[in-house]
Coordinates of C-alpha atoms in Angstrom, one line a residue:
M1 CA 2.1 128.2 -19.6
T2 CA 3.8 125.8 -17.2
A3 CA 3.7 122.1 -17.8
H4 CA 1.4 121.4 -14.9
A5 CA -1.0 124.3 -15.6
P6 CA -3.7 122.2 -17.4
F7 CA -3.6 119.8 -14.5
V8 CA -4.2 122.6 -12.0
I9 CA -7.1 123.9 -14.1
V10 CA -8.6 120.4 -14.1
L11 CA -8.3 120.3 -10.3
A12 CA -9.8 123.8 -10.1
L13 CA -12.8 122.6 -12.1
L14 CA -13.3 119.6 -9.8
V15 CA -13.1 121.8 -6.7
A16 CA -15.6 124.2 -8.4
A17 CA -18.0 121.2 -9.1
V18 CA -17.9 120.1 -5.5
I19 CA -18.5 123.7 -4.1
L20 CA -21.2 124.5 -6.6
S21 CA -23.0 121.2 -5.7
I22 CA -23.0 122.1 -2.0
L23 CA -24.3 125.6 -2.8
A24 CA -27.0 124.2 -5.1
R25 CA -28.2 121.8 -2.3
R26 CA -28.2 124.6 0.3
L27 CA -30.1 126.9 -2.0
G28 CA -32.5 124.3 -3.2
M29 CA -31.7 124.8 -6.9
P30 CA -30.8 122.3 -9.6
P31 CA -27.0 121.5 -9.7
A32 CA -27.1 122.1 -13.5
A33 CA -28.1 125.7 -13.0
A34 CA -25.5 126.3 -10.3
Y35 CA -22.8 124.8 -12.6
V36 CA -23.7 127.0 -15.5
I37 CA -23.8 130.1 -13.3
G38 CA -20.4 129.2 -11.9
G39 CA -18.9 128.6 -15.3
M40 CA -20.2 131.9 -16.5
A41 CA -18.6 133.7 -13.6
L42 CA -15.3 131.8 -14.1
S43 CA -15.4 132.7 -17.8
F44 CA -14.8 136.4 -17.0
A45 CA -12.0 135.9 -14.5
P46 CA -9.0 138.2 -15.1
Q47 CA -6.9 135.2 -16.0
K48 CA -8.0 133.7 -19.3
L49 CA -7.8 129.9 -19.8
P50 CA -4.5 129.1 -21.4
F51 CA -6.1 126.8 -23.9
E52 CA -9.1 126.8 -26.3
L53 CA -12.2 124.6 -25.6
D54 CA -12.7 122.3 -28.6
P55 CA -16.5 121.7 -28.7
E56 CA -16.2 118.5 -30.8
F57 CA -13.6 117.1 -28.3
I58 CA -15.8 118.0 -25.4
M59 CA -18.8 116.3 -27.0
V60 CA -16.9 113.1 -27.9
L61 CA -15.3 113.0 -24.4
F62 CA -18.5 113.4 -22.3
L63 CA -21.5 112.6 -24.4
P64 CA -21.0 108.9 -25.1
P65 CA -20.5 107.8 -21.4
L66 CA -23.3 110.1 -20.2
L67 CA -25.7 108.8 -22.8
Q68 CA -24.7 105.2 -22.1
A69 CA -25.2 105.7 -18.3
S70 CA -28.7 107.0 -19.0
A71 CA -29.6 104.2 -21.4
Y72 CA -28.0 101.5 -19.1
F73 CA -30.3 102.3 -16.2
T74 CA -33.4 102.8 -18.4
V75 CA -36.1 100.3 -17.7
W76 CA -36.6 98.6 -21.0
R77 CA -40.1 97.5 -20.4
D78 CA -41.2 101.0 -19.5
F79 CA -39.2 102.4 -22.4
K80 CA -41.0 100.1 -24.8
A81 CA -44.4 100.7 -23.2
N82 CA -44.0 104.5 -23.7
L83 CA -42.4 104.3 -27.1
R84 CA -45.2 106.2 -28.8
P85 CA -45.0 109.4 -26.7
I86 CA -41.2 109.1 -26.7
L87 CA -41.0 109.1 -30.5
M88 CA -43.7 111.7 -30.7
L89 CA -41.3 114.0 -28.8
A90 CA -38.0 112.8 -30.0
I91 CA -38.8 112.9 -33.6
G92 CA -42.1 114.9 -34.0
A93 CA -41.3 117.7 -31.6
V94 CA -37.7 118.0 -32.9
I95 CA -38.9 118.4 -36.5
F96 CA -41.7 120.8 -35.6
T97 CA -39.4 122.9 -33.4
T98 CA -36.8 123.0 -36.1
L99 CA -39.3 124.4 -38.6
V100 CA -40.7 127.0 -36.2
V101 CA -37.3 128.3 -35.0
G102 CA -36.0 128.3 -38.6
L103 CA -38.9 130.4 -39.8
V104 CA -38.8 132.8 -36.9
A105 CA -35.0 133.3 -37.3
H106 CA -35.5 134.0 -41.0
W107 CA -38.2 136.4 -40.2
L108 CA -36.0 138.3 -37.8
L109 CA -33.0 138.3 -40.0
P110 CA -34.1 138.2 -43.6
A111 CA -30.5 138.1 -44.8
M112 CA -30.1 134.7 -43.1
P113 CA -30.8 131.9 -45.6
L114 CA -33.7 129.7 -44.6
A115 CA -31.4 126.7 -44.5
A116 CA -29.2 128.5 -41.9
G117 CA -32.3 129.2 -39.9
F118 CA -33.3 125.5 -40.0
C119 CA -29.7 124.7 -39.0
L120 CA -30.3 126.9 -35.9
G121 CA -33.6 125.1 -35.3
A122 CA -31.9 121.7 -35.5
I123 CA -29.2 122.8 -33.0
V124 CA -31.6 124.0 -30.3
S125 CA -34.6 121.7 -30.9
P126 CA -33.5 118.5 -28.9
P127 CA -33.6 118.7 -25.1
D128 CA -30.4 117.3 -23.7
A129 CA -30.1 114.0 -22.0
V130 CA -27.6 115.2 -19.4
A131 CA -29.7 118.3 -18.5
A132 CA -32.9 116.3 -18.2
K133 CA -31.3 113.6 -16.0
A134 CA -29.6 116.3 -13.8
V135 CA -32.8 118.2 -13.2
L136 CA -35.3 115.3 -13.0
A137 CA -33.3 113.3 -10.5
R138 CA -34.4 115.3 -7.5
L139 CA -38.0 116.0 -8.4
P140 CA -41.2 114.1 -7.3
V141 CA -42.3 113.5 -10.9
P142 CA -44.4 110.4 -11.8
E143 CA -42.2 107.6 -13.0
R144 CA -43.9 107.4 -16.3
V145 CA -43.2 111.1 -17.0
V146 CA -39.6 110.6 -16.1
T147 CA -39.5 107.6 -18.4
V148 CA -40.9 109.7 -21.3
L149 CA -38.6 112.7 -20.8
E150 CA -35.5 110.6 -20.3
G151 CA -36.4 108.4 -23.2
E152 CA -37.0 111.5 -25.4
S153 CA -33.6 112.9 -24.4
L154 CA -31.9 109.7 -25.3
V155 CA -33.2 109.5 -28.9
N156 CA -33.8 113.1 -29.9
D157 CA -30.1 114.0 -30.1
A158 CA -29.9 111.6 -32.9
S159 CA -32.8 113.2 -34.8
G160 CA -31.5 116.7 -34.1
L161 CA -28.0 116.0 -35.3
M162 CA -29.3 114.3 -38.4
L163 CA -31.3 117.4 -39.2
Y164 CA -28.3 119.5 -38.4
R165 CA -26.2 117.7 -41.0
V166 CA -28.8 118.1 -43.6
A167 CA -29.5 121.8 -42.9
T168 CA -25.7 122.6 -42.7
A169 CA -25.0 121.0 -46.1
A170 CA -28.0 122.9 -47.6
A171 CA -26.8 126.2 -46.2
L172 CA -23.2 125.7 -47.4
T173 CA -24.1 124.4 -50.9
G174 CA -27.3 126.2 -51.5
L175 CA -28.9 122.9 -52.6
F176 CA -31.6 120.8 -50.9
D177 CA -33.3 117.7 -52.0
W178 CA -36.0 116.1 -50.0
S179 CA -35.3 112.6 -51.2
D180 CA -31.6 112.9 -50.4
A181 CA -32.4 114.2 -47.0
A182 CA -34.9 111.3 -46.3
T183 CA -32.3 108.8 -47.5
M184 CA -29.6 110.2 -45.3
F185 CA -32.0 110.2 -42.4
A186 CA -32.9 106.6 -43.0
Q187 CA -29.2 105.6 -43.4
L188 CA -28.1 107.3 -40.3
T189 CA -30.9 105.8 -38.2
A190 CA -30.6 102.2 -39.5
G191 CA -26.8 102.3 -39.3
G192 CA -26.8 103.7 -35.8
L193 CA -29.2 101.0 -34.6
A194 CA -27.3 98.2 -36.3
V195 CA -24.0 99.4 -34.8
G196 CA -25.6 99.8 -31.4
V197 CA -27.1 96.2 -31.5
A198 CA -23.7 94.7 -32.5
A199 CA -21.8 96.6 -30.0
G200 CA -24.2 95.9 -27.1
F201 CA -24.3 92.1 -27.7
F202 CA -20.5 92.0 -28.3
V203 CA -19.7 93.8 -25.0
N204 CA -22.2 91.6 -23.1
F205 CA -20.4 88.6 -24.6
I206 CA -17.0 89.9 -23.5
M207 CA -18.0 90.9 -20.0
A208 CA -19.7 87.6 -19.4
R209 CA -16.3 86.0 -19.8
L210 CA -14.3 88.5 -17.7
R211 CA -13.7 87.6 -14.1
D212 CA -12.0 90.7 -13.0
T213 CA -14.2 93.5 -11.7
Q214 CA -11.8 96.3 -12.7
L215 CA -11.6 94.9 -16.3
I216 CA -15.4 94.8 -16.5
I217 CA -15.7 98.5 -15.3
I218 CA -13.0 99.6 -17.8
T219 CA -14.7 97.6 -20.6
S220 CA -18.0 99.3 -19.8
F221 CA -16.5 102.8 -20.3
L222 CA -14.6 101.8 -23.4
S223 CA -17.8 100.4 -24.9
A224 CA -19.4 103.9 -24.8
W225 CA -16.6 105.5 -26.9
G226 CA -16.2 102.4 -29.0
A227 CA -19.9 102.4 -30.1
Y228 CA -20.0 106.1 -30.7
L229 CA -16.7 106.4 -32.7
G230 CA -17.4 103.2 -34.6
A231 CA -20.7 104.4 -35.7
E232 CA -19.4 107.8 -36.7
A233 CA -16.5 106.2 -38.6
L234 CA -19.2 104.3 -40.7
H235 CA -21.1 107.7 -41.2
T236 CA -24.1 106.6 -39.1
S237 CA -25.5 108.0 -35.9
G238 CA -23.1 107.7 -33.0
V239 CA -25.8 108.9 -30.5
L240 CA -28.2 106.1 -31.6
A241 CA -25.5 103.5 -31.4
V242 CA -24.5 104.4 -27.8
V243 CA -28.1 104.5 -26.7
T244 CA -28.9 101.2 -28.3
A245 CA -25.8 99.5 -27.0
G246 CA -26.5 101.0 -23.5
L247 CA -30.1 99.6 -23.5
I248 CA -28.9 96.1 -24.5
M249 CA -26.1 96.1 -21.8
G250 CA -28.5 97.3 -19.1
W251 CA -31.0 94.6 -20.1
G252 CA -28.3 91.9 -19.9
Q253 CA -26.3 93.1 -16.8
H254 CA -28.5 91.3 -14.3
A255 CA -27.5 87.9 -15.7
I256 CA -24.0 88.7 -16.8
L257 CA -22.5 90.5 -13.8
D258 CA -22.0 89.1 -10.3
A259 CA -23.0 91.1 -7.2
E260 CA -19.6 92.4 -6.5
S261 CA -19.0 93.6 -10.0
R262 CA -22.4 95.2 -10.2
L263 CA -22.0 97.0 -6.9
E264 CA -18.5 98.4 -7.7
A265 CA -19.5 99.3 -11.3
Q266 CA -22.5 101.3 -10.1
A267 CA -20.3 103.1 -7.5
V268 CA -17.7 104.0 -10.1
W269 CA -20.2 105.0 -12.7
R270 CA -22.2 107.3 -10.2
S271 CA -19.0 109.2 -9.3
A272 CA -17.9 109.4 -13.0
V273 CA -21.4 110.7 -14.1
F274 CA -21.4 113.3 -11.3
L275 CA -17.9 114.6 -12.4
M276 CA -18.8 114.6 -16.1
E277 CA -22.1 116.2 -15.7
A278 CA -20.6 119.0 -13.5
A279 CA -17.7 119.4 -16.0
V280 CA -20.1 119.7 -19.0
F281 CA -22.2 122.4 -17.5
I282 CA -19.2 124.4 -16.1
L283 CA -17.6 124.2 -19.5
I284 CA -20.9 125.5 -21.0
G285 CA -20.6 128.5 -18.7
L286 CA -16.9 129.0 -19.6
A287 CA -17.8 129.1 -23.2
L288 CA -19.6 132.4 -22.7
R289 CA -16.3 134.3 -22.9
K290 CA -15.5 132.9 -26.4
V291 CA -19.1 133.6 -27.6
V292 CA -19.0 137.2 -26.5
E293 CA -15.5 137.7 -28.0
E294 CA -16.6 136.4 -31.3
L295 CA -19.4 138.9 -31.4
G296 CA -17.0 141.8 -30.7
G297 CA -17.8 142.3 -27.0
F298 CA -20.7 142.7 -24.7
G299 CA -21.9 145.9 -26.3
P300 CA -22.8 144.5 -29.8
A301 CA -24.0 141.3 -28.2
L302 CA -26.5 143.0 -25.8
T303 CA -27.7 145.7 -28.2
S304 CA -28.0 143.9 -31.5
T305 CA -28.2 140.2 -31.0
L306 CA -29.5 139.5 -27.6
P307 CA -33.1 140.7 -28.1
Q308 CA -33.4 138.6 -31.3
A309 CA -31.9 135.6 -29.6
L310 CA -34.5 135.9 -26.8
I311 CA -37.3 136.0 -29.3
V312 CA -36.0 132.9 -30.9
T313 CA -35.8 131.2 -27.5
A314 CA -39.4 132.2 -26.7
A315 CA -40.5 130.7 -30.1
M316 CA -38.7 127.5 -29.3
V317 CA -40.4 127.2 -25.9
A318 CA -43.8 128.0 -27.4
A319 CA -43.2 125.5 -30.2
R320 CA -42.7 122.7 -27.7
F321 CA -46.0 123.5 -25.9
F322 CA -47.8 123.7 -29.3
W323 CA -46.6 120.3 -30.1
V324 CA -46.9 118.6 -26.7
F325 CA -50.6 119.3 -26.1
P326 CA -52.0 117.9 -29.4
A327 CA -49.5 115.0 -29.3
T328 CA -50.8 114.1 -25.8
Y329 CA -54.6 114.4 -26.5
L330 CA -55.2 114.0 -30.2
P331 CA -54.1 110.3 -30.6
R332 CA -56.4 109.3 -27.7
L333 CA -59.2 111.4 -29.2
L334 CA -58.9 109.8 -32.6
I335 CA -58.0 106.2 -31.8
P336 CA -60.3 104.5 -29.3
S337 CA -57.8 101.6 -28.7
I338 CA -55.2 104.0 -27.5
R339 CA -57.8 105.8 -25.3
A340 CA -58.9 102.5 -23.7
R341 CA -55.4 101.3 -23.0
D342 CA -54.0 104.7 -22.0
P343 CA -56.5 107.1 -20.6
Y344 CA -56.4 110.9 -20.9
P345 CA -53.7 112.3 -18.5
P346 CA -54.5 115.5 -16.5
P347 CA -53.3 118.8 -18.0
S348 CA -50.5 118.9 -15.5
I349 CA -48.6 116.2 -17.4
P350 CA -48.3 118.0 -20.7
I351 CA -47.5 121.3 -18.9
I352 CA -44.6 119.6 -17.1
V353 CA -43.4 117.8 -20.3
G354 CA -43.6 121.1 -22.2
W355 CA -41.6 123.0 -19.6
A356 CA -38.9 120.3 -19.1
G357 CA -37.0 121.1 -22.2
M358 CA -33.5 122.0 -21.0
R359 CA -30.7 122.2 -23.6
G360 CA -27.1 121.4 -23.0
V361 CA -23.7 120.4 -24.3
V362 CA -24.8 118.8 -27.7
S363 CA -26.5 122.1 -28.8
L364 CA -23.5 124.2 -27.8
A365 CA -21.0 121.8 -29.4
A366 CA -23.0 121.7 -32.7
A367 CA -23.2 125.5 -32.9
L368 CA -19.5 126.1 -32.1
A369 CA -18.5 123.5 -34.7
L370 CA -20.0 125.5 -37.6
P371 CA -17.3 126.4 -40.0
I372 CA -16.0 130.0 -40.2
G373 CA -18.0 131.9 -42.9
F374 CA -21.2 129.9 -42.2
P375 CA -24.2 132.2 -42.8
A376 CA -25.2 134.1 -39.6
R377 CA -22.7 132.0 -37.5
D378 CA -22.3 134.5 -34.8
F379 CA -26.1 134.9 -34.3
I380 CA -26.5 131.2 -34.2
I381 CA -23.8 130.7 -31.6
L382 CA -25.1 133.4 -29.3
T383 CA -28.7 132.3 -29.7
T384 CA -27.7 128.7 -28.8
F385 CA -26.0 129.9 -25.7
V386 CA -29.0 132.0 -24.7
V387 CA -31.3 129.0 -25.3
I388 CA -29.1 126.8 -23.0
A389 CA -28.9 129.5 -20.3
V390 CA -32.6 130.3 -20.3
T391 CA -33.7 126.7 -20.3
V392 CA -31.3 125.5 -17.6
L393 CA -31.4 128.6 -15.4
I394 CA -35.1 129.5 -15.7
Q395 CA -36.9 126.3 -16.8
G396 CA -34.6 124.0 -14.8
A397 CA -34.7 126.1 -11.7
T398 CA -38.5 126.6 -11.8
L399 CA -39.4 123.0 -12.7
G400 CA -39.3 121.9 -9.1
P401 CA -41.8 124.6 -7.8
L402 CA -44.0 123.9 -10.8
V403 CA -44.1 120.2 -10.0
T404 CA -44.8 120.9 -6.3
W405 CA -47.7 123.3 -7.3
L406 CA -49.3 121.0 -9.9
K407 CA -48.8 117.7 -8.0
P408 CA -49.0 115.6 -11.2
T409 CA -50.3 112.1 -11.4
A410 CA -49.9 109.9 -14.4
P411 CA -52.2 107.0 -15.2
A412 CA -50.4 103.7 -15.7
I413 CA -50.7 101.7 -19.0
G414 CA -52.7 98.5 -18.8
S415 CA -55.0 97.1 -16.2
Q416 CA -52.6 94.6 -14.5
P417 CA -50.5 96.5 -11.9
P418 CA -46.9 95.2 -11.3
L419 CA -46.1 93.4 -8.1
G420 CA -45.0 95.7 -5.3
E421 CA -41.6 95.4 -3.7
H422 CA -42.8 93.4 -0.7
E423 CA -45.0 91.1 -2.8
A424 CA -42.0 90.3 -5.1
K425 CA -39.7 89.6 -2.1
E426 CA -42.3 87.3 -0.6
K427 CA -42.4 85.3 -3.9
I428 CA -38.6 85.1 -4.4
Y429 CA -37.9 84.0 -0.8
L430 CA -40.7 81.5 -1.0
A431 CA -39.1 80.1 -4.2
A432 CA -35.7 80.0 -2.4
L433 CA -37.3 78.1 0.6
E434 CA -38.9 75.6 -1.8
R435 CA -35.5 75.1 -3.5
I436 CA -33.8 74.3 -0.1
S437 CA -36.6 71.9 0.8
A438 CA -36.5 70.2 -2.6
E439 CA -32.7 69.7 -2.4
V440 CA -32.5 68.3 1.1
G441 CA -35.9 66.9 1.7
E442 CA -36.8 65.9 5.2
D443 CA -33.2 66.4 6.4
G444 CA -33.5 70.2 5.8
E445 CA -34.3 71.0 9.4
R446 CA -31.4 68.9 10.7
L447 CA -28.8 70.0 8.0
H448 CA -29.7 73.6 7.5
P449 CA -31.9 74.7 10.4
Q450 CA -30.7 78.4 10.5
L451 CA -31.0 78.8 6.7
M452 CA -34.5 77.5 6.5
E453 CA -35.6 79.5 9.5
E454 CA -34.0 82.6 8.0
Y455 CA -36.0 82.2 4.7
R456 CA -39.2 81.3 6.6
R457 CA -38.8 84.5 8.6
R458 CA -38.3 86.6 5.4
V459 CA -41.4 85.1 3.8
F460 CA -43.5 85.7 6.9
V461 CA -42.2 89.3 7.4
Y462 CA -42.9 90.4 3.7
R463 CA -46.3 88.7 3.6
K464 CA -47.2 90.3 6.9
N465 CA -45.9 93.6 5.8
H466 CA -48.0 93.4 2.7
E467 CA -51.1 92.4 4.5
E468 CA -50.8 94.8 7.5
R469 CA -48.5 97.5 6.2
A470 CA -50.0 100.4 8.1
A471 CA -50.2 98.5 11.4
L472 CA -46.5 97.4 11.2
V473 CA -44.9 100.8 10.4
D474 CA -43.8 101.5 13.9
V475 CA -42.7 97.9 14.5
R476 CA -40.7 98.0 11.3
R477 CA -39.1 101.3 12.1
A478 CA -38.1 100.1 15.6
H479 CA -36.7 96.9 14.1
F480 CA -34.4 98.6 11.6
E481 CA -33.3 101.3 14.1
M482 CA -32.2 98.5 16.4
A483 CA -30.5 96.5 13.6
L484 CA -28.6 99.6 12.4
A485 CA -27.6 100.4 16.0
A486 CA -26.2 96.9 16.3
V487 CA -24.2 97.4 13.1
S488 CA -22.9 100.6 14.4
T489 CA -21.8 99.1 17.6
A490 CA -20.1 96.3 15.8
R491 CA -18.2 98.8 13.7
E492 CA -17.1 100.8 16.7
E493 CA -15.8 97.6 18.4
L494 CA -13.9 96.6 15.2
L495 CA -12.2 100.1 15.1
R496 CA -11.4 99.8 18.8
L497 CA -9.7 96.4 18.3
H498 CA -7.8 97.8 15.3
R499 CA -6.5 100.8 17.3
L500 CA -5.4 98.4 20.1
G501 CA -3.4 96.4 17.6
C502 CA -5.6 93.3 18.0
V503 CA -6.9 93.3 14.4
H504 CA -4.7 93.5 11.2
D505 CA -5.5 96.0 8.5
S506 CA -6.5 93.2 6.1
T507 CA -9.0 91.9 8.7
L508 CA -10.3 95.4 9.3
H509 CA -11.0 95.9 5.5
A510 CA -12.7 92.5 5.1
V511 CA -14.9 92.8 8.1
E512 CA -15.6 96.4 7.4
A513 CA -16.8 95.6 3.9
E514 CA -19.2 93.1 5.3
L515 CA -20.6 95.6 7.8
D516 CA -20.9 98.2 5.0
L517 CA -23.0 95.8 2.9
E518 CA -25.1 94.9 5.8
E519 CA -25.7 98.6 6.7
A520 CA -26.6 99.4 3.1
R521 CA -29.0 96.4 3.0
L522 CA -30.7 97.5 6.2
R523 CA -31.0 101.1 5.0
R524 CA -32.4 100.0 1.7
L525 CA -34.9 97.7 3.3
S526 CA -36.0 100.5 5.8
G527 CA -36.6 102.8 2.9
E528 CA -33.6 105.1 3.7
R529 CA -31.0 105.7 1.0
P530 CA -27.6 104.2 1.9
N531 CA -25.9 107.5 1.8
G532 CA -28.4 108.9 4.2
R533 CA -29.9 111.5 1.8

């Protein structure tokens, strides 16, 4: 292998990610499914990869930043308001699915120890945060359902990996003690939360004192790996540590970061998350070759193991539904206070939650990390891959049509609805206008006439828009079309002057940045995404 071969392979993976993303959008399928299919196709290319994929390295490389990104942008108030259903799924559903899968696997393969079956259950029971985010991002699912599913996927990896440690130790030693398992579970949970809280507040303290945007962005990436590796070194839950730190950092970023740092950090993180998510799913597909080779080829895998793996997969999917429906309706039926605060949702909600159980890199890494000689290791690895492939390719690809068909609506918690966007803008601009008037008094009109007029106009526009929203739709659209056309003309004139040599490159970049911010602001206010999609 030449010295630059690994670099060429990395470039090839990036090119594949871009091409597969374009194909997924053209075909209307989730990008995660396209990535897995592409990786599976690449895994059987004539030229074998010149290096082995280390599952633990892949998990440590990609999982912490992806978990932190999901936690960072999680709305803490919504997460806390939906903590009960999140924990019912993240802990209850994981334990129940682990038991069901373990019993079914032991029934199919009586020679497999029950502890090894529970190990398989712990591997495949937690839906993956990366897969959930990748699939849900483009679907018209109620915000509360998205909050519950993403919140579940943030926490359940921790509970699944804890059960995995307990079951693996029991399968290798032949010994199992419920009290020891409960103690280990409590220690991992408490330790992970403690490390995450300390890491989150420490990173916020550091970033509040940094004045360089690049250093802030680098620190935000380092914090993900720091929290994860620090917690693992202390024999606690690295997943819980990262999620907790991400929630705290996301909660504090509005007061800590300035506008420039926040805009640049979000742009960098969006690109990084795209590349990491694509790489994760492509590498999952590439792992198929190793899985098949360990089983002795396609023949033995298809004839002896695949049917049993599909049965386990069906049991896993069924177990999630068996848990989701009672967990949704029984608490409301038995506890009047919950029912009064949180009415019964329509059946479409638990159906979508039950079907949205995609598995990903954590499950595959945990399966491939099993030591050589572990009971039924080959069966566990292939079954894990089948579970990932079925949930991503079938459930992930059909979730969109299912949502379109069911048209789900989720009731909000509580009786006081939050302020809408226009009502909130009316209040904040009114407060700004009052601040100007208080500072300058009667001289405001003379000293800052344009500033006061600008804020009066904003208050008027958003108040009017709230009161007469339907009647002002056409006027609003025409206003923003004209404003965007003016920005476009200004940009064209700037480029013309630059081409003629009248404007220096430094001036070009400075003025262009202002026009970019103005265009993004106008597109955001008009309801159009800045990238036009």
